[in-house]
Amino acid sequence: MTDTADPAVARRWPHILRLALFAAFLLGLFYLVAVSRVIDVEQVRDTVASTGPLAPLVYLAISALLAAVFVPGPLLAAGSGVLFGPLLGTFVTLGSTVTTALIAALLGRRAGRDSARVILGPDWSARIDAQIQRRGLWAVVGQRFVPGISDAMASYAFGAFGMPLWQMAIGAFIGSAPRAFVYTALGASISDLSSPLAYVAVGVWCVTAVIGAFAAHRGYRGWRRRGRDNGSLPTE
């Protein structure tokens, strides 16, 4: 009796299992932190406030690590606004956001890049590399504008597909700037949500949400069009 299993498929199974375990770990972490809220953000904020002049740097580092384990970014940004006000708080939030993107992308690359390439094969890996070279930076920027997508989860995925760290850093900075201002400003004006700052923040949020929805729609239509041109998607 001969073994008819495809050797290439057999070699892929360990990599599929590795990626599945990594994804399950991230989803479990997401549930514990983002859904069950096992981390008390208010307690973290009070602890940081006691560090005095170093508080902005301490909060930047701690919130970057917390966001990497899926503590909701809006809560961390609002905490930055409460602690440091709208101006300094926005810069702290942006610094934390960029640091989180780098941490998640680096971990995603270490955990999943080799396995992803084996599973995709050399042809698809080469296509993805080419797309990253051409559009990687703007893919990161665009993802940050699309509502409802976890920035940390997206950064892990970008890292697994080999996104260069410089593209992650610049893309996260550009794409996250509007929302960083929005949530930080809302946190800074939490005691008076009828203030002009709060109205400006809500207006910026509405604009970014519309831009994000438009970008997602355009991206989906572009993907469908390229798929039909390549023959991988049926025509309607």
Coordinates of C-alpha atoms in Angstrom, one line a residue:
M1 CA 0.0 0.0 0.0
T2 CA 1.5 3.3 -1.1
D3 CA 1.3 6.6 0.6
T4 CA -0.6 8.9 -1.8
A5 CA -0.4 12.0 0.4
D6 CA 0.9 15.1 -1.3
P7 CA 4.3 15.9 0.4
A8 CA 3.7 19.7 -0.1
V9 CA 0.4 19.5 1.7
A10 CA 2.0 17.4 4.4
R11 CA 4.7 20.0 4.9
R12 CA 2.1 22.8 5.2
W13 CA 0.1 21.2 8.1
P14 CA 2.6 22.2 10.9
H15 CA 2.5 25.8 9.6
I16 CA -1.3 25.8 9.4
L17 CA -1.4 24.5 13.0
R18 CA 1.1 27.1 14.1
L19 CA -1.0 29.9 12.6
A20 CA -4.2 28.5 13.9
L21 CA -2.8 28.3 17.5
F22 CA -1.5 31.9 17.1
A23 CA -4.9 33.1 15.9
A24 CA -6.6 31.2 18.7
F25 CA -4.3 32.8 21.3
L26 CA -5.0 36.3 19.9
L27 CA -8.7 35.7 19.9
G28 CA -8.7 34.4 23.5
L29 CA -6.6 37.4 24.6
F30 CA -9.0 39.7 22.7
Y31 CA -12.0 38.2 24.5
L32 CA -10.4 38.4 28.0
V33 CA -9.2 42.0 27.6
A34 CA -11.6 43.7 25.2
V35 CA -14.8 41.8 26.1
S36 CA -14.4 40.6 29.7
R37 CA -12.4 43.7 30.7
V38 CA -10.0 41.9 33.1
I39 CA -7.8 45.0 33.1
D40 CA -9.0 48.0 35.1
V41 CA -8.0 51.0 32.9
E42 CA -9.0 53.5 35.7
Q43 CA -6.6 51.9 38.1
V44 CA -3.8 52.0 35.5
R45 CA -4.6 55.7 35.0
D46 CA -4.5 56.5 38.7
T47 CA -1.2 54.6 39.1
V48 CA 0.4 56.6 36.2
A49 CA -0.8 59.9 37.6
S50 CA 1.2 59.2 40.8
T51 CA 4.5 59.1 38.8
G52 CA 4.7 62.9 38.5
P53 CA 6.6 64.5 35.6
L54 CA 7.4 61.2 34.0
A55 CA 3.7 60.4 33.7
P56 CA 3.4 61.1 29.9
L57 CA 6.3 58.7 29.1
V58 CA 5.0 56.1 31.6
Y59 CA 1.5 56.2 30.2
L60 CA 2.8 56.0 26.6
A61 CA 4.7 52.8 27.4
I62 CA 2.0 51.2 29.5
S63 CA -0.8 52.0 27.1
A64 CA 1.2 50.7 24.1
L65 CA 1.6 47.4 25.9
L66 CA -2.0 47.3 26.9
A67 CA -3.2 48.1 23.4
A68 CA -1.1 45.3 22.1
V69 CA -3.0 42.9 24.3
F70 CA -6.3 44.4 23.0
V71 CA -7.3 46.9 25.7
P72 CA -9.6 49.1 23.7
G73 CA -7.7 52.1 22.2
P74 CA -10.5 54.6 22.7
L75 CA -10.4 54.0 26.5
L76 CA -6.6 54.5 26.6
A77 CA -6.8 57.6 24.5
A78 CA -9.6 59.0 26.7
G79 CA -7.4 58.3 29.7
S80 CA -4.6 60.2 28.1
G81 CA -7.0 63.2 27.6
V82 CA -8.1 63.1 31.2
L83 CA -4.5 63.0 32.5
F84 CA -2.7 65.4 30.1
G85 CA -5.3 67.5 28.3
P86 CA -6.1 67.6 24.5
L87 CA -2.7 68.8 23.2
L88 CA -0.1 66.7 25.1
G89 CA -2.6 63.9 25.4
T90 CA -3.0 63.6 21.7
F91 CA 0.8 63.3 21.2
V92 CA 1.0 60.7 24.0
T93 CA -1.9 58.7 22.3
L94 CA -0.1 58.9 18.9
G95 CA 3.2 57.8 20.4
S96 CA 1.4 54.9 22.1
T97 CA -0.4 53.9 18.9
V98 CA 2.7 53.8 16.8
T99 CA 4.5 51.8 19.5
T100 CA 1.7 49.3 19.6
A101 CA 1.7 48.9 15.9
L102 CA 5.5 48.2 16.0
I103 CA 5.1 45.7 18.8
A104 CA 2.2 43.8 17.2
A105 CA 3.8 43.8 13.7
L106 CA 7.1 42.5 15.1
L107 CA 5.3 39.7 17.1
G108 CA 3.2 38.9 14.1
R109 CA 6.2 38.6 11.9
R110 CA 8.1 36.4 14.4
A111 CA 5.1 34.1 15.0
G112 CA 3.5 33.9 11.5
R113 CA 5.5 35.2 8.6
D114 CA 7.4 32.0 7.7
S115 CA 4.2 29.9 8.1
A116 CA 2.1 32.2 6.1
R117 CA 4.6 32.1 3.2
V118 CA 4.7 28.3 3.2
I119 CA 0.9 28.1 3.2
L120 CA 0.5 30.7 0.5
G121 CA 3.3 29.3 -1.7
P122 CA 6.0 31.2 -3.6
D123 CA 3.7 32.7 -6.2
W124 CA 1.2 34.3 -3.8
S125 CA 4.0 35.3 -1.5
A126 CA 5.7 37.1 -4.4
R127 CA 2.4 38.9 -5.3
I128 CA 1.9 40.0 -1.7
D129 CA 5.5 41.3 -1.5
A130 CA 4.9 43.3 -4.6
Q131 CA 1.7 44.7 -3.3
I132 CA 3.4 45.6 0.0
Q133 CA 6.1 47.4 -1.9
R134 CA 3.6 49.4 -3.9
R135 CA 0.7 50.0 -1.5
G136 CA 1.8 48.7 1.9
L137 CA 2.0 52.1 3.6
W138 CA -1.4 53.2 2.3
A139 CA -2.9 49.9 3.3
V140 CA -1.9 50.6 6.9
V141 CA -3.3 54.2 6.6
G142 CA -6.5 53.0 5.1
Q143 CA -7.1 50.3 7.7
R144 CA -6.9 52.9 10.4
F145 CA -9.7 54.8 8.9
V146 CA -12.1 51.8 8.6
P147 CA -14.3 51.6 11.6
G148 CA -14.8 48.4 13.5
I149 CA -11.4 46.8 12.8
S150 CA -9.1 46.2 15.8
D151 CA -5.8 48.1 15.1
A152 CA -3.8 45.7 17.1
M153 CA -5.3 42.6 15.3
A154 CA -4.7 44.3 12.0
S155 CA -1.1 45.0 13.0
Y156 CA -0.5 41.4 13.9
A157 CA -1.8 40.4 10.5
F158 CA 0.3 43.0 8.7
G159 CA 3.3 41.7 10.5
A160 CA 2.5 38.1 9.6
F161 CA 2.5 39.1 5.9
G162 CA 5.9 40.8 6.2
M163 CA 4.9 44.5 6.3
P164 CA 8.1 46.5 6.9
L165 CA 8.3 48.2 10.3
W166 CA 8.8 51.6 8.8
Q167 CA 5.6 51.4 6.9
M168 CA 3.8 50.3 10.0
A169 CA 5.1 53.2 12.0
I170 CA 4.4 55.9 9.4
G171 CA 1.1 54.4 8.4
A172 CA -0.1 54.1 12.0
F173 CA 1.0 57.7 12.7
I174 CA -0.8 59.1 9.6
G175 CA -3.9 56.9 9.8
S176 CA -4.4 57.2 13.6
A177 CA -3.9 60.9 14.0
P178 CA -7.6 61.9 13.5
R179 CA -9.0 59.2 15.9
A180 CA -6.2 59.9 18.4
F181 CA -7.4 63.5 18.6
V182 CA -11.0 62.5 18.7
Y183 CA -10.8 60.1 21.7
T184 CA -8.2 62.2 23.5
A185 CA -10.2 65.4 23.1
L186 CA -13.4 63.6 24.3
G187 CA -11.5 62.3 27.4
A188 CA -10.2 65.8 28.1
S189 CA -13.7 67.3 27.9
I190 CA -15.4 64.5 29.7
S191 CA -16.6 66.9 32.5
D192 CA -18.2 69.2 29.9
L193 CA -19.3 67.4 26.8
S194 CA -21.1 70.5 25.5
S195 CA -17.8 72.3 25.1
P196 CA -16.6 73.4 21.6
L197 CA -13.7 70.9 21.9
A198 CA -16.2 68.0 22.3
Y199 CA -18.2 69.2 19.2
V200 CA -15.1 69.4 17.2
A201 CA -14.0 65.9 18.2
V202 CA -17.4 64.5 17.2
G203 CA -17.2 66.3 13.9
V204 CA -13.8 64.9 13.2
W205 CA -15.0 61.4 14.1
C206 CA -17.9 61.7 11.7
V207 CA -15.7 62.8 8.8
T208 CA -13.2 60.0 9.5
A209 CA -16.0 57.4 9.7
V210 CA -17.3 58.5 6.3
I211 CA -13.8 58.4 4.8
G212 CA -13.3 55.0 6.3
A213 CA -16.5 53.6 4.9
F214 CA -15.7 55.1 1.4
A215 CA -12.2 53.6 1.5
A216 CA -13.5 50.2 2.5
H217 CA -16.1 50.3 -0.3
R218 CA -13.5 51.3 -2.9
G219 CA -11.0 48.7 -1.6
Y220 CA -13.6 46.0 -1.9
R221 CA -14.6 47.0 -5.4
G222 CA -11.0 47.2 -6.5
W223 CA -10.4 43.7 -5.1
R224 CA -13.4 42.3 -6.9
R225 CA -12.3 44.0 -10.1
R226 CA -8.8 42.6 -9.9
G227 CA -10.2 39.2 -9.1
R228 CA -12.4 39.2 -12.2
D229 CA -9.5 40.4 -14.3
N230 CA -7.4 37.5 -13.0
G231 CA -10.2 35.0 -13.5
S232 CA -10.3 34.1 -9.8
L233 CA -13.7 35.6 -9.1
P234 CA -17.0 35.0 -11.1
T235 CA -18.5 37.9 -13.0
E236 CA -21.9 39.1 -11.9

